[in-house]
mmCIF file of C-alpha atoms in Angstrom:
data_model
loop_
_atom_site.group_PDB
_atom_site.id
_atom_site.type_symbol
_atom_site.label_atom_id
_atom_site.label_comp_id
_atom_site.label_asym_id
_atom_site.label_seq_id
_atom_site.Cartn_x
_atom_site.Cartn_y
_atom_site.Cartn_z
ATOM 1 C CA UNK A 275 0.000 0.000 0.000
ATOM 2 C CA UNK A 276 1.713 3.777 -0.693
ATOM 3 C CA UNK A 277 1.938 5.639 2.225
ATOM 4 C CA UNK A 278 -0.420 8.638 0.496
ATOM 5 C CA UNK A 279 -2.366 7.758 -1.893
ATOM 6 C CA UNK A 280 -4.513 9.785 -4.401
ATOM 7 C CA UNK A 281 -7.071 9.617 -7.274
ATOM 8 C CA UNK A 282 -4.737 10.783 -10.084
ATOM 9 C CA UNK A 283 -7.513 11.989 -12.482
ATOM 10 C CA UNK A 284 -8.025 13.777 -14.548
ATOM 11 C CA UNK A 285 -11.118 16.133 -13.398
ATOM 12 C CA UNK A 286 -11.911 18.077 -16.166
ATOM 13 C CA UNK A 287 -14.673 20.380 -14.979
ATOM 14 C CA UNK A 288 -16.495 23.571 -16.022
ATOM 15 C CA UNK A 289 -15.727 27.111 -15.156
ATOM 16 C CA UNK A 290 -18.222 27.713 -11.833
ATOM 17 C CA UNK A 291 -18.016 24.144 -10.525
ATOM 18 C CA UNK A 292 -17.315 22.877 -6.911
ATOM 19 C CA UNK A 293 -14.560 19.835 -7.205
ATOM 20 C CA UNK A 294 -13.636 17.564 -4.131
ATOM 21 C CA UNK A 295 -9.860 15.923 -4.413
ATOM 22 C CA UNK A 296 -9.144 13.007 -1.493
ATOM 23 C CA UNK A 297 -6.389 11.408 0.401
ATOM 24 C CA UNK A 298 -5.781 8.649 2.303
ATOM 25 C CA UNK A 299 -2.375 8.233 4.095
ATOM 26 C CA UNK A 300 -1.009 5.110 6.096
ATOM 27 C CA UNK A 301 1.461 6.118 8.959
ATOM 28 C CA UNK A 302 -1.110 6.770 11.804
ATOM 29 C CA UNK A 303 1.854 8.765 13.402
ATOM 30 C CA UNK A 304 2.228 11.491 10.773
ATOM 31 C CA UNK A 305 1.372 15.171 12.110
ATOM 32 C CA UNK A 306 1.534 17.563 9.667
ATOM 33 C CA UNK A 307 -0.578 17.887 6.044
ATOM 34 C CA UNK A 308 -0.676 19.758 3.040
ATOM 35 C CA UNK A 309 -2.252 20.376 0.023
ATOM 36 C CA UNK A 310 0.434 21.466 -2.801
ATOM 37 C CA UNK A 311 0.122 22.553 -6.150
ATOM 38 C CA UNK A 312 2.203 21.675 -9.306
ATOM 39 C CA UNK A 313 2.040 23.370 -12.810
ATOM 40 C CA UNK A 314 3.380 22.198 -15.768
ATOM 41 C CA UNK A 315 7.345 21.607 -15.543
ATOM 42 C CA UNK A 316 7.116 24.139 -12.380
ATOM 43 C CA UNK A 317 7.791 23.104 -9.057
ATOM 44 C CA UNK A 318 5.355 22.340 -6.532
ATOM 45 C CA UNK A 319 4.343 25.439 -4.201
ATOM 46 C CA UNK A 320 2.279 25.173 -0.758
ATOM 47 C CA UNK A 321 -1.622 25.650 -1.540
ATOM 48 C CA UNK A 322 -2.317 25.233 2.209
ATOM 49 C CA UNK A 323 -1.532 23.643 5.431
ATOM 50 C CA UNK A 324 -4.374 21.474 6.607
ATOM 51 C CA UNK A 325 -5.635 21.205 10.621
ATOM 52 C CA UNK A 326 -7.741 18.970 12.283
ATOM 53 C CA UNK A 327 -10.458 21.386 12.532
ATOM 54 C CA UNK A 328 -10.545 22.573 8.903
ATOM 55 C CA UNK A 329 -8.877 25.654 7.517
ATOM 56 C CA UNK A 330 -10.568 28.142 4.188
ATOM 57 C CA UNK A 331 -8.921 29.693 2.247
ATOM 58 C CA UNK A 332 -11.059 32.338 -0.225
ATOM 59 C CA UNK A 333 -12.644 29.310 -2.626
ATOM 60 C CA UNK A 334 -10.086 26.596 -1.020
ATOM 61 C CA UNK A 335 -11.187 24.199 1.928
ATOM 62 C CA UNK A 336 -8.994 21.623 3.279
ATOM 63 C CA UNK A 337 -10.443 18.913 5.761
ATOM 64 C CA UNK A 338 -8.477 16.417 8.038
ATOM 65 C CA UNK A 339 -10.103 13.009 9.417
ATOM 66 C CA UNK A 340 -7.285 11.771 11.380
ATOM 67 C CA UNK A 341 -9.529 8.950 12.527
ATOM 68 C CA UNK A 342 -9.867 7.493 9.296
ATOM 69 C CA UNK A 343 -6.552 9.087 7.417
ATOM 70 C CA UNK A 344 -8.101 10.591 5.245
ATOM 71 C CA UNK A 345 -7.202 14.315 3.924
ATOM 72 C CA UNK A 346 -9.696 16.425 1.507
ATOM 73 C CA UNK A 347 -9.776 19.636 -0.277
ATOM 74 C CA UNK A 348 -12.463 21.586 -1.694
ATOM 75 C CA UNK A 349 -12.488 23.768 -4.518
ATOM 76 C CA UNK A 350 -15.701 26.139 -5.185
ATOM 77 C CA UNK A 351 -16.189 28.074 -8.180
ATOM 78 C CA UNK A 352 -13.421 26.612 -10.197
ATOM 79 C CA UNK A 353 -11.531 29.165 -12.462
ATOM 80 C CA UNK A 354 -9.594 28.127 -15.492
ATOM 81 C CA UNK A 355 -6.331 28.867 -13.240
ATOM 82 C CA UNK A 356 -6.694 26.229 -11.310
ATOM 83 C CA UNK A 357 -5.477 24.118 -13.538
ATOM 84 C CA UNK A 358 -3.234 22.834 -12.584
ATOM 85 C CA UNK A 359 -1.961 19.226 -10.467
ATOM 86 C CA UNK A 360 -2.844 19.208 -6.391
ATOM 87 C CA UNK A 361 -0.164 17.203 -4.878
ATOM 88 C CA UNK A 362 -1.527 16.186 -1.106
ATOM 89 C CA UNK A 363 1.239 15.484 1.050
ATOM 90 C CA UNK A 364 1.598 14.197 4.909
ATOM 91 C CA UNK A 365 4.689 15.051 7.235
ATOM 92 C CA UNK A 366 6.160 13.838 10.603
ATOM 93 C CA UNK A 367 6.072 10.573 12.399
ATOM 94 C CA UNK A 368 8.878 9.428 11.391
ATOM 95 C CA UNK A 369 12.381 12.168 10.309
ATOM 96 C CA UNK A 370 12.802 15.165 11.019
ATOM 97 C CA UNK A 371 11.175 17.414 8.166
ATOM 98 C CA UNK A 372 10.486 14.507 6.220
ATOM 99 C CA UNK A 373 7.221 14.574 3.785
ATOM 100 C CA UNK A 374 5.570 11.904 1.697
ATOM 101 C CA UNK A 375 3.931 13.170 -1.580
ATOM 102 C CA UNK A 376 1.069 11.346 -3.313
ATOM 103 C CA UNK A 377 1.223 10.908 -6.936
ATOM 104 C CA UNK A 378 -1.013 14.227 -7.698
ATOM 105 C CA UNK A 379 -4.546 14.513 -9.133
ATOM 106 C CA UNK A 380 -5.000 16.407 -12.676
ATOM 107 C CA UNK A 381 -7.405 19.101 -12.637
ATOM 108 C CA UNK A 382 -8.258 21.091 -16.035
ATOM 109 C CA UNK A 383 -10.906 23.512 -15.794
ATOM 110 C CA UNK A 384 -12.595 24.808 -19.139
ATOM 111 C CA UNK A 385 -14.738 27.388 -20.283
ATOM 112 C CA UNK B 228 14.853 38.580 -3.328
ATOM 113 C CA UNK B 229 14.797 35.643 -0.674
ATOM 114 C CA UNK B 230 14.683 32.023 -2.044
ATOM 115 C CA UNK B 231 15.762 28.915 -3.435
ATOM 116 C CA UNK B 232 17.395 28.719 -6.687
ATOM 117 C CA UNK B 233 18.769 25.726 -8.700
ATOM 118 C CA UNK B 234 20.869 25.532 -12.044
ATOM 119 C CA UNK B 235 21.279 24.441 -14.538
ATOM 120 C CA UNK B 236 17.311 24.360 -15.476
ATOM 121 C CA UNK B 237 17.925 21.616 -17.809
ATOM 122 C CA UNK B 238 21.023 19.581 -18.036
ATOM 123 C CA UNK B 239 22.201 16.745 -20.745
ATOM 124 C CA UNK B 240 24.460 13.843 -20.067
ATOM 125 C CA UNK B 241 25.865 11.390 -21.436
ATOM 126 C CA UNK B 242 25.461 8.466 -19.666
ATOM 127 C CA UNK B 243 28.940 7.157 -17.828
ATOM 128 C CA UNK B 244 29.467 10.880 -16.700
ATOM 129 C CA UNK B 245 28.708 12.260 -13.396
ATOM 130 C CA UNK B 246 26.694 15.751 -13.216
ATOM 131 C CA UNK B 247 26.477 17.979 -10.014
ATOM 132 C CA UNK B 248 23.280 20.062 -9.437
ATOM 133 C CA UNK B 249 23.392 23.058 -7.544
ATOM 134 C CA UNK B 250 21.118 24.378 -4.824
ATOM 135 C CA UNK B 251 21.396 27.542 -3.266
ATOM 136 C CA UNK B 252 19.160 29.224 -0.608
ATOM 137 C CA UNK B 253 19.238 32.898 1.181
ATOM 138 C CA UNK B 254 16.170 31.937 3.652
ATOM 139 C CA UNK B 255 18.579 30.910 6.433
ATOM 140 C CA UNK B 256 16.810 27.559 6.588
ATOM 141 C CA UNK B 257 18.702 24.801 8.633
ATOM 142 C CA UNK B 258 16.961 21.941 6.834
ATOM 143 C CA UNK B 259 17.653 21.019 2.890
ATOM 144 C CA UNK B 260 16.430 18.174 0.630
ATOM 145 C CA UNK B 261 16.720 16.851 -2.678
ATOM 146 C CA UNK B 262 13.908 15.130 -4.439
ATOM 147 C CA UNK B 263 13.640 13.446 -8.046
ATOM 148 C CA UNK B 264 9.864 13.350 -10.065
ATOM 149 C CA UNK B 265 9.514 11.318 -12.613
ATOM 150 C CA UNK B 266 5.999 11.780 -15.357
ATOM 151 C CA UNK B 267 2.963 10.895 -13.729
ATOM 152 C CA UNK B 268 4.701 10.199 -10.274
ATOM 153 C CA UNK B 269 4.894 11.749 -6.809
ATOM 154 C CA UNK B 270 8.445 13.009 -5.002
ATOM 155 C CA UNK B 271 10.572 10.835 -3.903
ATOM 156 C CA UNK B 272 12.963 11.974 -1.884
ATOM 157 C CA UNK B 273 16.943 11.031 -2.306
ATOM 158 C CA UNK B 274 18.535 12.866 0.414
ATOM 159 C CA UNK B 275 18.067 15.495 3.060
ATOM 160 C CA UNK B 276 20.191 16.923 5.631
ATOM 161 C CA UNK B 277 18.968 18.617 8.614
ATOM 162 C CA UNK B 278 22.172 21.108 10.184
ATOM 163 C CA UNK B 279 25.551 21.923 7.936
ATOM 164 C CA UNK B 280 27.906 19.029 7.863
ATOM 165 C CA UNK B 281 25.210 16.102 8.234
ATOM 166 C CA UNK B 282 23.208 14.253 5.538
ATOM 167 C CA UNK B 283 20.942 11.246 6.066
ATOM 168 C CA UNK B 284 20.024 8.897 2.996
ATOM 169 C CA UNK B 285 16.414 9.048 1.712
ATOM 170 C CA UNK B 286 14.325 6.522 0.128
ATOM 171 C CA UNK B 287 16.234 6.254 -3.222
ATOM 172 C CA UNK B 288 19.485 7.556 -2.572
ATOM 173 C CA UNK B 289 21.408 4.974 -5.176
ATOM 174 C CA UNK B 290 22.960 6.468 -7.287
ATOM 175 C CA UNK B 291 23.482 9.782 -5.557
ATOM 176 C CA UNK B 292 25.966 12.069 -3.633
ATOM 177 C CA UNK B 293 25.605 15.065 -1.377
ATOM 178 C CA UNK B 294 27.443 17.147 0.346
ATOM 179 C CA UNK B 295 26.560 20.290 2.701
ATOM 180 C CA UNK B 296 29.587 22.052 3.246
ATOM 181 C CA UNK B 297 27.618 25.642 4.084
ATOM 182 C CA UNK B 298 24.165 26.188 5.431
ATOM 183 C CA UNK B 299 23.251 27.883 1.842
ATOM 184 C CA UNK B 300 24.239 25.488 -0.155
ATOM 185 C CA UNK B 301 23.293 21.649 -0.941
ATOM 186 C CA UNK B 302 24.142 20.255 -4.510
ATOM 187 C CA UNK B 303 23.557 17.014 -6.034
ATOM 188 C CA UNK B 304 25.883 14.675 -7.780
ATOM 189 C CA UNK B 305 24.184 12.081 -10.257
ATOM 190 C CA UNK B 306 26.845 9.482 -10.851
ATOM 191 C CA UNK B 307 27.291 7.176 -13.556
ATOM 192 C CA UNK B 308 25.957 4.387 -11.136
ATOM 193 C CA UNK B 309 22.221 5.947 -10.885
ATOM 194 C CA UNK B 310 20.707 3.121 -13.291
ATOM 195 C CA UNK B 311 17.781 5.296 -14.817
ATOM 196 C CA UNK B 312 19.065 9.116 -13.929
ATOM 197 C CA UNK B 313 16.629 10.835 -16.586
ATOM 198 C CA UNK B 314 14.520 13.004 -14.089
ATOM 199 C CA UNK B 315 13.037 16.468 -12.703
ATOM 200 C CA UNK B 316 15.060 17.163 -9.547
ATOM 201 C CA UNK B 317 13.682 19.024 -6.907
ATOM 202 C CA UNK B 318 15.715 21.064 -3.965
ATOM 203 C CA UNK B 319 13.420 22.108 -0.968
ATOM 204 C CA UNK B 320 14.584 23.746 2.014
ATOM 205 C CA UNK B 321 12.447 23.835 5.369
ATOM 206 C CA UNK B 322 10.844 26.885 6.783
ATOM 207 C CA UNK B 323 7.714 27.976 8.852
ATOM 208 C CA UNK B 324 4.195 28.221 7.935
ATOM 209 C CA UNK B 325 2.156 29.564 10.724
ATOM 210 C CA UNK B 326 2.977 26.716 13.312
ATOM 211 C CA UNK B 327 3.808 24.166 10.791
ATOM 212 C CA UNK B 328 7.194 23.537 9.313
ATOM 213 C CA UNK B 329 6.625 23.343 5.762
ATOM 214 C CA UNK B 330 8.630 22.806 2.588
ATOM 215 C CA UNK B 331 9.540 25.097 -0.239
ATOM 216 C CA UNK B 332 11.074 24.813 -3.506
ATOM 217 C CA UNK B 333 13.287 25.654 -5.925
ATOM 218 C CA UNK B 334 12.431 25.903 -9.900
ATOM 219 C CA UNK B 335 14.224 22.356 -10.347
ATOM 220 C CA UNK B 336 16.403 21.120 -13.084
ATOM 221 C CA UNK B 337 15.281 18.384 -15.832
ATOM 222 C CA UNK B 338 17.875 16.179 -16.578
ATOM 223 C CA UNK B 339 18.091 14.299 -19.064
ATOM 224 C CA UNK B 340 20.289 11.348 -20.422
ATOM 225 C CA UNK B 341 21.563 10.968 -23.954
#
């Protein structure tokens, strides 16, 4: 089983619409989660951290289930900027620093 | 301008030949590590190294040197014995984000094996 795992896509979705991406991760030690976003042949930059109680940001809300492992992020009114791939990634429990990246789901949003 | 920068942006080599990548960072971060991404595939991460001096071996570090001889700087070397070295490496360096350490990264070079 890989320690994060995602649904790689691809979404492709309409300007306007609400898209859900999930996560499930395996070390039931890790502490710290994210929600990362890649462009084409860029590097990945932070999106946002995600908390236990669920942190917005503007049209972006991430959700953590540490219960079941499970990591989510929300994406309302889609513009065609987001396109982009959402890397979710999961931290701690283990080294120092150390973060495990899941493969990435493909989002392309269209007019 | 504070941040991470990496060249060459793309590199060729012939394969036998060994190839250092450079990272550089002005962010006064302690923590620095180098990741590989290959199409349609998560990080994986080949080494890191927490405090000038010190390294520790990530999950696919075969292949691959380091050295971190100054807190700024943390290159690469791909040597001739990485089997399948065609890749998009990634330097990250370790910083804050509210309460959360979190990574950031540099523009990567794409490397790429004749």
């Amino acid at each position: 089983r890989k320690e994060v795992e995602q649904d790689p896509g691809p979404f492709n979705v309409p300007e306007g619409a609400t898209v859900a991406f999930n996560c499930t991760y395996s070390n039931s030690a890790s502490q710290s989660f994210f929600w990362y976003r890649q462009d084409c042949r860029k590097e990945p930059k932070l999106l946002m951290s995600v908390y236990s109680s669920g942190n917005e940001d503007g049209r972006f809300t991430a959700q953590l289930n540490r219960a079941s492992q499970y990591i989510s992020l929300l994406i309302r009114d889609s513009k065609l900027s987001d396109s982009a791939t959402y890397l979710c990634v999961v931290g701690g429990g283990t080294s120092y620093g150390k973060l495990t990246f899941g493969q990435g789901t493909i989002l392309t949003v269209h007019p | 301008d504070g941040g991470i920068t990496q060249s060459p942006k793309y590199l060729f080599r012939k394969e036998g030949q060994n190839v250092t990548l450079s990272c550089e960072q002005n962010l006064n971060h302690d923590a620095m590590y180098w990741y590989r991404q290959d199409p349609g595939q998560g990080l994986r991460l080949i080494y890191y190294s927490q405090i000038v001096n010190d390294f520790q071996k990530g999950d696919i570090a075969e292949g691959y040197s380091v050295s971190r001889e100054k807190k700024e700087s943390f290159p690469l070397t791909v040597t001739s014995a990485q089997k399948n070295p065609t890749a998009f490496y990634l330097c990250a360096s370790n910083g804050r984000e509210g309460s959360t350490d979190t990574q950031y990264f540099g523009p990567g070079t794409r490397l790429t094996v004749l």
